[in-house]
Every structure is written in structure tokens, then in C-alpha cells.
Amino acid sequence: MTTDVSRFIDVDRGEIQGEIFHSAEIYEQELERVWARSWVFLAHDSMIPKRGDFIQTYIGEDPVVVVRQRDGGVKAFLNQCRHRGMRICRADRGNAKAFMCSFHGWVYDTAGNLIEVPHEETAYRPEVFDKSDWGPRPVARLESYRGFWFGTWDAEAPSLTDYLGDMAWYFDAHFDRYASGFEAIAVHKWVIGANWKLNAEQPSSDMYHGDVTHVSAKQVMGIGPTPDREGHQFSGTFGHGTGWWDVGGNTRRASVGDAWLADHREEVVERVGERRADGVRGHANIFPNFMFLHNGTIRVTHPRGPDEFEVWAWTMVPADAPAELKEEIRVKVLRTFSPGGLFEQDDAENWVEEQRIMRGYMARRSPLVYTMRMGEARRDQHGLPGLTVDHPYADEGSRGMYRHYLDLMMSPTWADVIERKRERDEPVTARPLDKNGVSR
Ligand code: FES
Ligand SMILES: [Fe+2]
């Protein structure tokens, strides 16, 4: 039995009912149709640099171990012992030669093979038990983009490249700046009592809340109200979104890294072009749950029922930057977008309060308005790849996110998802893009 979620989401009218944030049945359907199907960020190369390095994470509610292999490759598998279903690896991260389940002692190697079973010879007859059949379930597809590893349980999913589509161009503005790449530091994890989508739609779309939600934080930090200047919002085929103000409005403060940044300016321009060197970086979400901001924070959210999610956040710093610059970036993120960060606390309060209100029957059956700048989006305008709107105050990113969400929730297979997009004439394969964007 599946719920017809289109009763609650009308993207063409720009109306959504809060039932999708509250319903336990819809949440169960999401575990199957969103989480067991989407490409989900698992780890960055710098989190598991050496052979045997591992990190534990989640795809939805399913725990996953990601391990650097002897040959430099990466494998990922369900963190579940095939004996009675206990967690195989219980450490958040580390280095291991093998993983021993702490229930009855079955041992798995780092490639995900079952290699040892206590009392195997006496307890299991070979005709009913062959160790090689019982490795943990592997993540069906694992692909990396610029050192960021994503995995999906669905072998039929489009390639990661197609899934990212034009979003890759916006991602590169953040993370393709230096030949030496980026490094993940300073992990923080915390829990928020709200539905994961209330959070995810924000970096896809909502820059509109800044001046009001964050007014006191901005005052404390000496930042005035946002001047109404040029900016854009992008919405991708597979639910991704980003928004940014064009260059010129942010208060640029002196940085201990100014000399290093100036030295590397040419490299950045060479790699991503003038425009992305200085702009096209604001907030962003790769659907469903991989978010990043211009200041260097990246995070995944792990859903924990309809009314709770965990945030796991890291700070990304240029790998070759001097230690003082890395430290400055770390502290800036800590003060703004960590569990104690001024902006982060403002945001969480909104989501938690929205979630509480959705307990009310009338509250979750009253349509909410997602019509901001509806009908204004155009493809490939002003050199910007994909569907964009000429202002970051828009709901295009959210509408795109829920359009894709609905595609997933209404479709039994990936082929059906793609079919729905084709019927709307949406591009479903990636195309090569120039560093300066698209020309018309
Ligand atoms: S549950 Fe893992 S060894 Fe028994
Ligand atoms: Fe915010």
C-alpha cells in the first residue's frame, strides 16, 4: 500500500500540505522510494585517506561502513551482521584490518567478506552454510565526484554524473578551486526535532528568511540587512538547488589567509572561471541530504522518523592552505553554522516549531504557499546552466525539490521516475559545460 502523495503536493500551483512532514506512512514510503534509491553522500577522500581507514555513516536509516581498500579504491556496505543483524562496526571512524561483530564474533574483512565464524566446523554443516554467501549487503553503486563519494542501493539509478547534471557546475564553484583539493576537518553531530525536508528545502531555496530569522545574529556580527542586489537561484532535474547573491554585497573582512588566497587566485580563475571564482556560491543542497555553504560547512542529514533528523557537519578547507587559514575557517564555521553557531540555532528553532505545529490536523491540511517567482524560471540564461530565476528570493529550488520528490514517491522504479521527467521535457543526462557556463 502506497500513499498517493500528490494529494498533498501540487507543484504547478505551488501548494504543499504539511501532512508530508508529519505522516509516519509517508515516512516509511520515503525510506523505500527516496532513501533506498537516491545517490547519498557517504564520505570525502580526506576522511579515509589510508588503506583500512573507515568511516561509519547512513543512507537514510540504514547504517553504512565506507572503507578504503588496499588498492586505493573504496567499498561501502550495510553495517549489519548477517547472523542476527547486529551492527558490525561500532566506531564512528578509524583504521581496521577487519571488523568483528560484538554479538557472536563473526569477522568481516574490509572488503566486506565474511572471513571467520567461531566454531564454524562443529556448529555449521557445509551443505547448509558457506561463508562466502554471507558478506554484508554491498552498496549497489558507489561513485566519486571530485573526491566526494556517493552511494545508492539501487542498481538501476542513473549514473552519479547524470544525477548531478547541471548541479555539478555549481558544486565546482565550491570544490573544484584548487588542484590540491579540499580536506574535511572538525566534525560535529547533533539532533533536530523536525522533518528532514523542512531542512533540505532551505539550502535549495530559502534565502528569503535571512534578514528576519537571523536579524539578531546579524546585528551581533555587525552585518546590516541584506541590500537587494543581483542574485540567482538554480533548480536541478533531480531535486537539487542552490541560491546566491552575486558578488559585491558581502562585507569582506581581512583574513590571515589573504596572501595565500591572492597567490592562488589565478589558479582558481583558471579552473572555474572569473564568475565562479568570485560568486555563484551561496547555499546548496544535492537532493536529498547533502548540503554545503559558501563558508565551507558541508553536512549530511540522516532522517530519524518523520519528526527528527541528525545533522553531521564538517568544515572543508583547502588542503594546501596554511594552518592559520584552516583554523580561521574552522572557527568561523563554529561560530555561525555549528550546533552552537549563531545562524544554526536560529534556523533550527524555525524547523522545530513548524514540526510541532504540523501535529495539528488543520495545520497539516492547510496548503502552504510555494509560489514565489513562479513562472519566471528560464533554462540556460545569462550563461547559467539549467533552470534559474533572477533572484535568490524564490521558491523555484523548493518547487524543483518537491517535483523530484513526487517523481520518486509516485514511481515504483527509476525507469518510471525518468519517464515522468521526460514527459515534462526535463533534461535527464549530464552535458559537458564550459568553465564560464553556457553560451546561447
Ligand atoms: S549477530 Fe553478529 S555474530 Fe551474531
Ligand atoms: Fe538560515
Coordinates of C-alpha atoms and ligand atoms in Angstrom, one line a residue:
M1 CA 0.0 0.0 0.0
T2 CA 1.5 3.3 -1.0
T3 CA 0.2 6.7 -0.2
D4 CA -0.7 9.0 -3.2
V5 CA 1.5 11.9 -2.1
S6 CA 0.2 14.0 -5.0
R7 CA -2.8 14.7 -2.8
F8 CA -0.5 16.9 -0.6
I9 CA 1.9 18.3 -3.2
D10 CA 0.8 20.5 -6.1
V11 CA 3.9 21.9 -7.6
D12 CA 2.1 23.6 -10.5
R13 CA 0.0 25.6 -8.1
G14 CA 2.9 26.0 -5.7
E15 CA 1.0 24.4 -2.8
I16 CA 2.1 21.9 -0.2
Q17 CA 0.3 20.4 2.7
G18 CA 2.2 19.8 5.9
E19 CA 1.0 16.1 6.0
I20 CA 4.2 15.2 4.2
F21 CA 6.2 16.4 7.2
H22 CA 4.1 14.6 9.8
S23 CA 2.8 11.3 8.4
A24 CA 4.5 8.0 9.6
E25 CA 3.2 6.2 6.5
I26 CA 4.7 8.8 4.1
Y27 CA 8.0 8.5 6.0
E28 CA 8.0 4.7 5.6
Q29 CA 7.4 5.2 1.9
E30 CA 10.3 7.7 1.8
L31 CA 12.7 5.1 3.2
E32 CA 11.9 2.9 0.3
R33 CA 11.4 5.4 -2.6
V34 CA 13.7 8.2 -1.6
W35 CA 16.4 6.9 0.6
A36 CA 16.8 3.3 -0.9
R37 CA 17.1 4.9 -4.3
S38 CA 18.8 8.2 -4.3
W39 CA 22.5 8.9 -4.5
V40 CA 23.6 9.8 -1.0
F41 CA 26.9 11.4 0.1
L42 CA 28.9 9.0 2.1
A43 CA 32.5 10.3 2.6
H44 CA 35.1 12.6 1.2
D45 CA 38.5 11.2 0.2
S46 CA 40.2 13.1 3.1
M47 CA 38.0 11.3 5.7
I48 CA 39.5 7.9 4.7
P49 CA 43.0 8.7 3.2
K50 CA 44.9 5.4 4.1
R51 CA 44.1 1.8 3.4
G52 CA 42.0 0.3 6.1
D53 CA 40.6 3.7 7.0
F54 CA 36.9 3.5 7.5
I55 CA 34.0 5.8 8.4
Q56 CA 30.5 4.9 9.5
T57 CA 27.6 6.8 8.1
Y58 CA 24.0 6.3 6.9
I59 CA 21.8 6.1 3.8
G60 CA 18.6 7.1 5.3
E61 CA 18.1 4.9 8.4
D62 CA 20.5 2.2 7.0
P63 CA 23.9 2.3 8.6
V64 CA 26.8 2.0 6.1
V65 CA 30.5 1.5 6.5
V66 CA 32.8 3.1 4.0
V67 CA 36.3 1.6 3.8
R68 CA 39.5 2.5 1.9
Q69 CA 40.8 -0.7 0.2
R70 CA 44.3 -2.0 -0.3
D71 CA 44.3 -0.9 -3.9
G72 CA 43.3 2.6 -3.1
G73 CA 39.7 2.1 -4.1
V74 CA 36.7 2.4 -1.8
K75 CA 34.0 0.0 -0.8
A76 CA 30.8 0.5 1.2
F77 CA 28.4 -2.0 2.7
L78 CA 25.5 -2.2 5.0
N79 CA 26.7 -2.1 8.6
Q80 CA 24.7 -5.2 9.6
C81 CA 26.0 -8.6 10.6
R82 CA 24.3 -11.3 8.5
H83 CA 24.0 -13.6 11.6
R84 CA 21.4 -11.7 13.8
G85 CA 21.6 -8.3 12.3
M86 CA 23.8 -6.6 14.9
R87 CA 26.0 -3.6 13.8
I88 CA 29.3 -4.9 12.6
C89 CA 31.4 -1.8 13.1
R90 CA 30.6 0.3 16.2
A91 CA 33.3 3.0 15.9
D92 CA 32.5 6.3 14.1
R93 CA 35.7 6.1 12.2
G94 CA 39.2 4.6 12.5
N95 CA 41.5 2.2 10.8
A96 CA 40.9 -1.6 10.8
K97 CA 42.2 -4.8 9.3
A98 CA 38.8 -6.5 9.9
F99 CA 35.5 -5.9 11.7
M100 CA 34.4 -8.3 14.4
C101 CA 30.7 -8.3 15.3
S102 CA 30.5 -7.9 19.1
F103 CA 27.5 -10.3 19.5
H104 CA 28.8 -13.7 18.5
G105 CA 32.1 -12.8 16.9
W106 CA 31.7 -13.2 13.2
V107 CA 34.5 -11.4 11.4
Y108 CA 34.3 -9.5 8.1
D109 CA 37.3 -8.2 6.2
T110 CA 37.5 -4.6 5.0
A111 CA 36.2 -5.6 1.5
G112 CA 33.0 -6.9 3.1
N113 CA 33.7 -10.7 3.1
L114 CA 32.7 -12.9 6.0
I115 CA 36.1 -14.5 6.9
E116 CA 35.7 -16.0 10.3
V117 CA 32.8 -17.7 12.2
P118 CA 33.5 -19.0 15.7
H119 CA 33.0 -22.8 16.0
E120 CA 32.2 -23.0 12.3
E121 CA 33.5 -26.6 11.7
T122 CA 31.4 -28.0 14.6
A123 CA 28.4 -25.8 14.5
Y124 CA 27.6 -25.4 10.8
R125 CA 27.4 -28.3 8.3
P126 CA 29.0 -27.2 5.0
E127 CA 25.9 -28.1 3.0
V128 CA 23.8 -25.6 4.8
F129 CA 26.4 -22.8 5.3
D130 CA 29.0 -21.3 3.0
K131 CA 30.8 -18.2 4.5
S132 CA 31.2 -16.7 1.1
D133 CA 27.4 -16.2 0.8
W134 CA 27.1 -14.1 3.8
G135 CA 29.1 -10.9 3.5
P136 CA 27.1 -7.8 4.5
R137 CA 25.0 -6.3 1.7
P138 CA 27.1 -4.1 -0.5
V139 CA 26.0 -0.6 -1.5
A140 CA 24.8 -1.3 -5.1
R141 CA 26.7 1.6 -6.7
L142 CA 29.5 3.7 -5.4
E143 CA 30.9 6.7 -7.4
S144 CA 33.0 9.6 -6.6
Y145 CA 32.8 13.2 -7.9
R146 CA 35.9 15.3 -7.2
G147 CA 36.8 13.2 -4.2
F148 CA 33.2 13.1 -2.8
W149 CA 31.9 9.5 -2.6
F150 CA 28.2 8.9 -3.1
G151 CA 26.4 5.6 -2.9
T152 CA 22.9 4.2 -3.8
W153 CA 21.2 0.9 -3.0
D154 CA 19.5 1.0 -6.4
A155 CA 21.5 -0.6 -9.3
E156 CA 19.0 1.0 -11.7
A157 CA 19.7 4.6 -10.7
P158 CA 21.1 6.9 -13.3
S159 CA 24.9 7.5 -13.1
L160 CA 26.1 9.9 -10.5
T161 CA 27.1 12.3 -13.3
D162 CA 23.6 12.3 -14.8
Y163 CA 22.1 12.6 -11.3
L164 CA 24.2 15.7 -10.6
G165 CA 23.6 17.1 -14.0
D166 CA 24.0 20.8 -14.2
M167 CA 24.3 20.9 -10.4
A168 CA 27.9 19.8 -10.9
W169 CA 28.8 23.2 -12.4
Y170 CA 27.5 24.9 -9.2
F171 CA 29.2 22.3 -7.0
D172 CA 32.5 23.0 -8.7
A173 CA 32.3 26.7 -7.8
H174 CA 32.8 25.5 -4.2
F175 CA 35.0 22.5 -4.6
D176 CA 37.0 22.5 -7.8
R177 CA 39.0 25.6 -7.0
Y178 CA 42.4 24.1 -6.2
A179 CA 44.4 21.3 -7.8
S180 CA 45.3 20.1 -4.3
G181 CA 41.6 19.8 -3.4
F182 CA 39.9 20.1 -0.1
E183 CA 40.2 18.5 3.3
A184 CA 37.3 17.7 5.8
I185 CA 38.0 18.8 9.4
A186 CA 36.1 19.4 12.6
V187 CA 33.1 17.1 12.5
H188 CA 30.0 18.0 14.6
K189 CA 26.9 15.9 15.0
W190 CA 23.6 16.9 16.5
V191 CA 19.9 16.2 16.5
I192 CA 17.0 18.4 15.4
G193 CA 13.3 17.6 16.2
A194 CA 11.9 18.3 12.7
N195 CA 11.2 16.6 9.4
W196 CA 14.3 16.3 7.2
K197 CA 12.6 18.0 4.2
L198 CA 11.9 21.2 6.2
N199 CA 15.7 21.4 6.5
A200 CA 16.6 20.3 3.0
E201 CA 14.4 22.8 1.2
Q202 CA 16.2 25.7 2.9
P203 CA 19.6 25.5 1.1
S204 CA 17.7 24.6 -2.1
S205 CA 15.7 27.7 -1.9
D206 CA 15.2 29.9 1.1
M207 CA 17.5 32.9 1.2
Y208 CA 14.3 34.9 2.0
H209 CA 14.5 34.1 5.7
G210 CA 17.9 35.7 6.3
D211 CA 17.0 39.2 7.3
V212 CA 14.2 38.2 9.7
T213 CA 15.3 34.9 11.2
H214 CA 18.9 35.9 11.6
V215 CA 18.3 39.6 12.5
S216 CA 19.9 39.5 15.9
A217 CA 22.7 37.2 14.9
K218 CA 23.5 39.7 12.1
Q219 CA 23.4 42.6 14.5
V220 CA 25.8 40.9 16.9
M221 CA 28.1 40.2 14.0
G222 CA 27.9 43.8 12.7
I223 CA 26.2 42.7 9.4
G224 CA 23.4 45.0 8.2
P225 CA 20.2 44.0 6.4
T226 CA 20.8 42.4 3.0
P227 CA 20.8 45.0 0.2
D228 CA 18.5 44.0 -2.7
R229 CA 21.1 43.2 -5.3
E230 CA 21.7 40.8 -8.1
G231 CA 21.5 37.1 -7.4
H232 CA 20.0 33.9 -8.7
Q233 CA 18.5 30.6 -7.8
F234 CA 19.0 27.3 -9.6
S235 CA 16.8 24.2 -9.6
G236 CA 18.0 20.9 -10.9
T237 CA 16.2 18.0 -12.5
F238 CA 16.9 15.6 -9.7
G239 CA 15.8 17.9 -6.8
H240 CA 19.0 19.8 -6.2
G241 CA 19.0 23.5 -5.7
T242 CA 21.2 26.5 -4.9
G243 CA 20.9 30.2 -4.5
W244 CA 23.4 33.0 -4.1
W245 CA 23.9 36.8 -4.2
D246 CA 26.2 37.9 -6.9
V247 CA 29.5 39.5 -5.8
G248 CA 29.6 42.9 -4.2
G249 CA 27.3 42.8 -1.2
N250 CA 29.2 40.8 1.4
T251 CA 31.3 42.5 4.0
R252 CA 34.8 41.2 3.1
R253 CA 36.9 41.1 6.2
A254 CA 40.7 40.8 6.3
S255 CA 41.8 37.2 6.6
V256 CA 45.0 35.6 7.8
G257 CA 44.9 33.8 4.5
D258 CA 44.7 36.9 2.3
A259 CA 48.3 36.4 1.0
W260 CA 47.7 32.7 0.3
L261 CA 44.3 33.4 -1.3
A262 CA 45.8 36.1 -3.5
D263 CA 48.6 33.7 -4.6
H264 CA 46.0 31.2 -5.6
R265 CA 43.6 33.5 -7.3
E266 CA 45.0 32.7 -10.8
E267 CA 44.7 29.0 -10.2
V268 CA 41.0 29.4 -9.1
V269 CA 40.2 31.5 -12.2
E270 CA 42.0 29.1 -14.4
R271 CA 39.9 26.2 -13.0
V272 CA 36.4 27.6 -12.5
G273 CA 36.5 30.9 -14.4
E274 CA 36.1 34.5 -13.3
R275 CA 32.4 34.3 -12.4
R276 CA 32.6 31.3 -10.2
A277 CA 35.9 32.5 -8.6
D278 CA 34.0 35.4 -7.1
G279 CA 30.4 34.3 -7.0
V280 CA 27.8 31.6 -7.7
R281 CA 28.4 30.3 -4.2
G282 CA 25.7 30.6 -1.6
H283 CA 23.8 27.8 0.0
A284 CA 23.1 24.5 -1.8
N285 CA 21.5 21.1 -1.5
I286 CA 22.2 17.9 -3.5
F287 CA 19.0 16.0 -3.0
P288 CA 18.1 14.5 -0.7
N289 CA 20.5 15.5 2.1
F290 CA 24.0 16.8 1.1
M291 CA 24.3 20.5 1.9
F292 CA 27.1 23.0 1.6
L293 CA 27.5 26.7 2.2
H294 CA 30.0 29.2 0.8
N295 CA 31.7 29.5 4.2
G296 CA 33.0 25.9 4.0
T297 CA 30.5 23.9 6.0
I298 CA 29.2 20.6 4.4
R299 CA 26.7 18.4 6.1
V300 CA 24.5 15.4 5.6
T301 CA 21.2 14.9 7.4
H302 CA 20.1 11.5 8.4
P303 CA 16.3 11.1 8.9
R304 CA 15.2 9.6 12.2
G305 CA 11.5 9.2 11.8
P306 CA 9.1 11.8 10.4
D307 CA 9.9 14.3 13.2
E308 CA 13.6 14.1 13.7
F309 CA 16.9 14.2 11.9
E310 CA 20.6 14.1 12.7
V311 CA 23.0 16.6 11.2
W312 CA 26.6 15.6 10.6
A313 CA 28.7 18.5 9.6
W314 CA 32.3 19.0 8.6
T315 CA 34.3 22.1 7.7
M316 CA 36.0 21.9 4.3
V317 CA 39.3 23.7 4.0
P318 CA 41.7 24.0 1.0
A319 CA 44.1 21.0 1.6
D320 CA 47.2 23.1 0.9
A321 CA 46.2 26.2 2.9
P322 CA 48.4 27.4 5.8
A323 CA 47.4 26.1 9.2
E324 CA 46.2 29.6 10.3
L325 CA 43.8 29.9 7.4
K326 CA 42.4 26.4 8.1
E327 CA 41.9 27.4 11.8
E328 CA 40.3 30.7 10.8
I329 CA 37.8 28.9 8.6
R330 CA 37.1 26.3 11.3
V331 CA 36.4 29.0 13.9
K332 CA 34.2 31.0 11.5
V333 CA 32.0 27.9 10.8
L334 CA 32.0 27.0 14.5
R335 CA 30.6 30.5 15.4
T336 CA 28.0 30.5 12.7
F337 CA 26.9 27.1 11.5
S338 CA 27.8 24.5 14.2
P339 CA 25.4 23.4 16.9
G340 CA 26.4 26.4 18.9
G341 CA 26.6 28.7 15.9
L342 CA 24.5 31.8 15.8
F343 CA 22.8 31.2 12.5
E344 CA 22.3 27.5 13.0
Q345 CA 20.4 27.9 16.2
D346 CA 18.1 30.5 14.6
D347 CA 17.3 28.0 11.7
A348 CA 16.7 25.0 14.0
E349 CA 14.1 26.9 16.0
N350 CA 12.0 27.5 12.9
W351 CA 12.1 23.9 11.9
V352 CA 11.3 22.5 15.3
E353 CA 8.4 24.9 15.7
E354 CA 7.0 24.2 12.3
Q355 CA 7.1 20.5 13.1
R356 CA 5.2 21.0 16.4
I357 CA 2.5 22.9 14.6
M358 CA 2.1 20.1 12.0
R359 CA 0.8 17.9 14.8
G360 CA -2.5 19.8 14.4
Y361 CA -4.9 18.3 11.9
M362 CA -6.0 21.6 10.4
A363 CA -2.4 22.8 10.3
R364 CA -1.2 19.9 8.2
R365 CA -4.2 20.1 5.9
S366 CA -3.9 23.8 5.1
P367 CA -1.9 24.4 1.9
L368 CA 1.3 26.4 2.3
V369 CA 2.4 28.8 -0.4
Y370 CA 5.4 27.9 -2.6
T371 CA 4.7 30.4 -5.4
M372 CA 7.4 32.9 -5.0
R373 CA 8.7 33.9 -8.5
M374 CA 6.6 31.1 -10.1
G375 CA 6.7 31.2 -13.9
E376 CA 10.0 33.2 -14.0
A377 CA 12.5 30.4 -14.4
R378 CA 14.3 30.0 -17.7
R379 CA 16.8 27.5 -18.9
D380 CA 20.4 28.4 -19.7
Q381 CA 20.0 32.1 -19.2
H382 CA 22.9 34.6 -18.6
G383 CA 25.4 31.8 -19.0
L384 CA 24.0 29.9 -16.0
P385 CA 23.4 26.2 -16.7
G386 CA 19.9 24.7 -16.1
L387 CA 16.8 26.3 -14.8
T388 CA 17.4 29.6 -13.0
V389 CA 15.5 32.5 -11.6
D390 CA 16.9 36.0 -11.4
H391 CA 16.7 36.4 -7.7
P392 CA 17.7 34.3 -4.7
Y393 CA 14.3 35.1 -3.1
A394 CA 12.3 32.5 -4.9
D395 CA 10.7 29.1 -4.3
E396 CA 12.0 27.6 -7.6
G397 CA 14.5 25.4 -5.7
S398 CA 11.8 24.1 -3.4
R399 CA 9.4 23.5 -6.2
G400 CA 12.1 21.6 -8.0
M401 CA 12.9 19.6 -4.9
Y402 CA 9.2 18.6 -4.4
R403 CA 8.7 17.9 -8.1
H404 CA 11.5 15.4 -7.9
Y405 CA 10.4 14.1 -4.5
L406 CA 6.9 13.4 -6.0
D407 CA 8.5 11.7 -9.0
L408 CA 10.2 9.3 -6.6
M409 CA 7.3 8.8 -4.3
M410 CA 4.8 8.1 -7.2
S411 CA 7.1 5.7 -9.1
P412 CA 7.8 2.1 -8.4
T413 CA 11.1 2.1 -10.4
W414 CA 13.8 4.5 -11.6
A415 CA 12.7 4.0 -15.2
D416 CA 9.3 5.4 -14.2
V417 CA 10.9 8.4 -12.5
I418 CA 12.9 9.2 -15.6
E419 CA 9.8 8.7 -17.8
R420 CA 7.9 11.4 -15.7
K421 CA 10.8 13.8 -16.2
R422 CA 11.0 13.1 -20.0
E423 CA 7.2 13.8 -20.3
R424 CA 7.9 17.3 -18.8
D425 CA 10.9 17.7 -21.2
E426 CA 13.4 17.9 -18.4
P427 CA 17.0 17.0 -19.3
V428 CA 17.9 13.7 -17.6
T429 CA 21.5 13.3 -18.8
A430 CA 24.6 15.4 -18.0
R431 CA 26.2 17.6 -20.7
P432 CA 29.8 19.0 -20.8
L433 CA 29.8 22.5 -19.5
D434 CA 32.4 25.2 -20.1
K435 CA 34.0 26.8 -17.0
N436 CA 32.3 30.0 -18.0
G437 CA 28.9 28.4 -18.1
V438 CA 26.7 28.1 -21.1
S439 CA 26.6 30.3 -24.1
R440 CA 23.3 30.9 -26.0
Ligands
FES1 S1 24.9 -11.0 15.3 FE1 26.8 -10.8 14.5 S2 27.8 -12.6 15.2 FE2 25.8 -12.9 15.8
FE2 FE 19.4 30.4 8.0

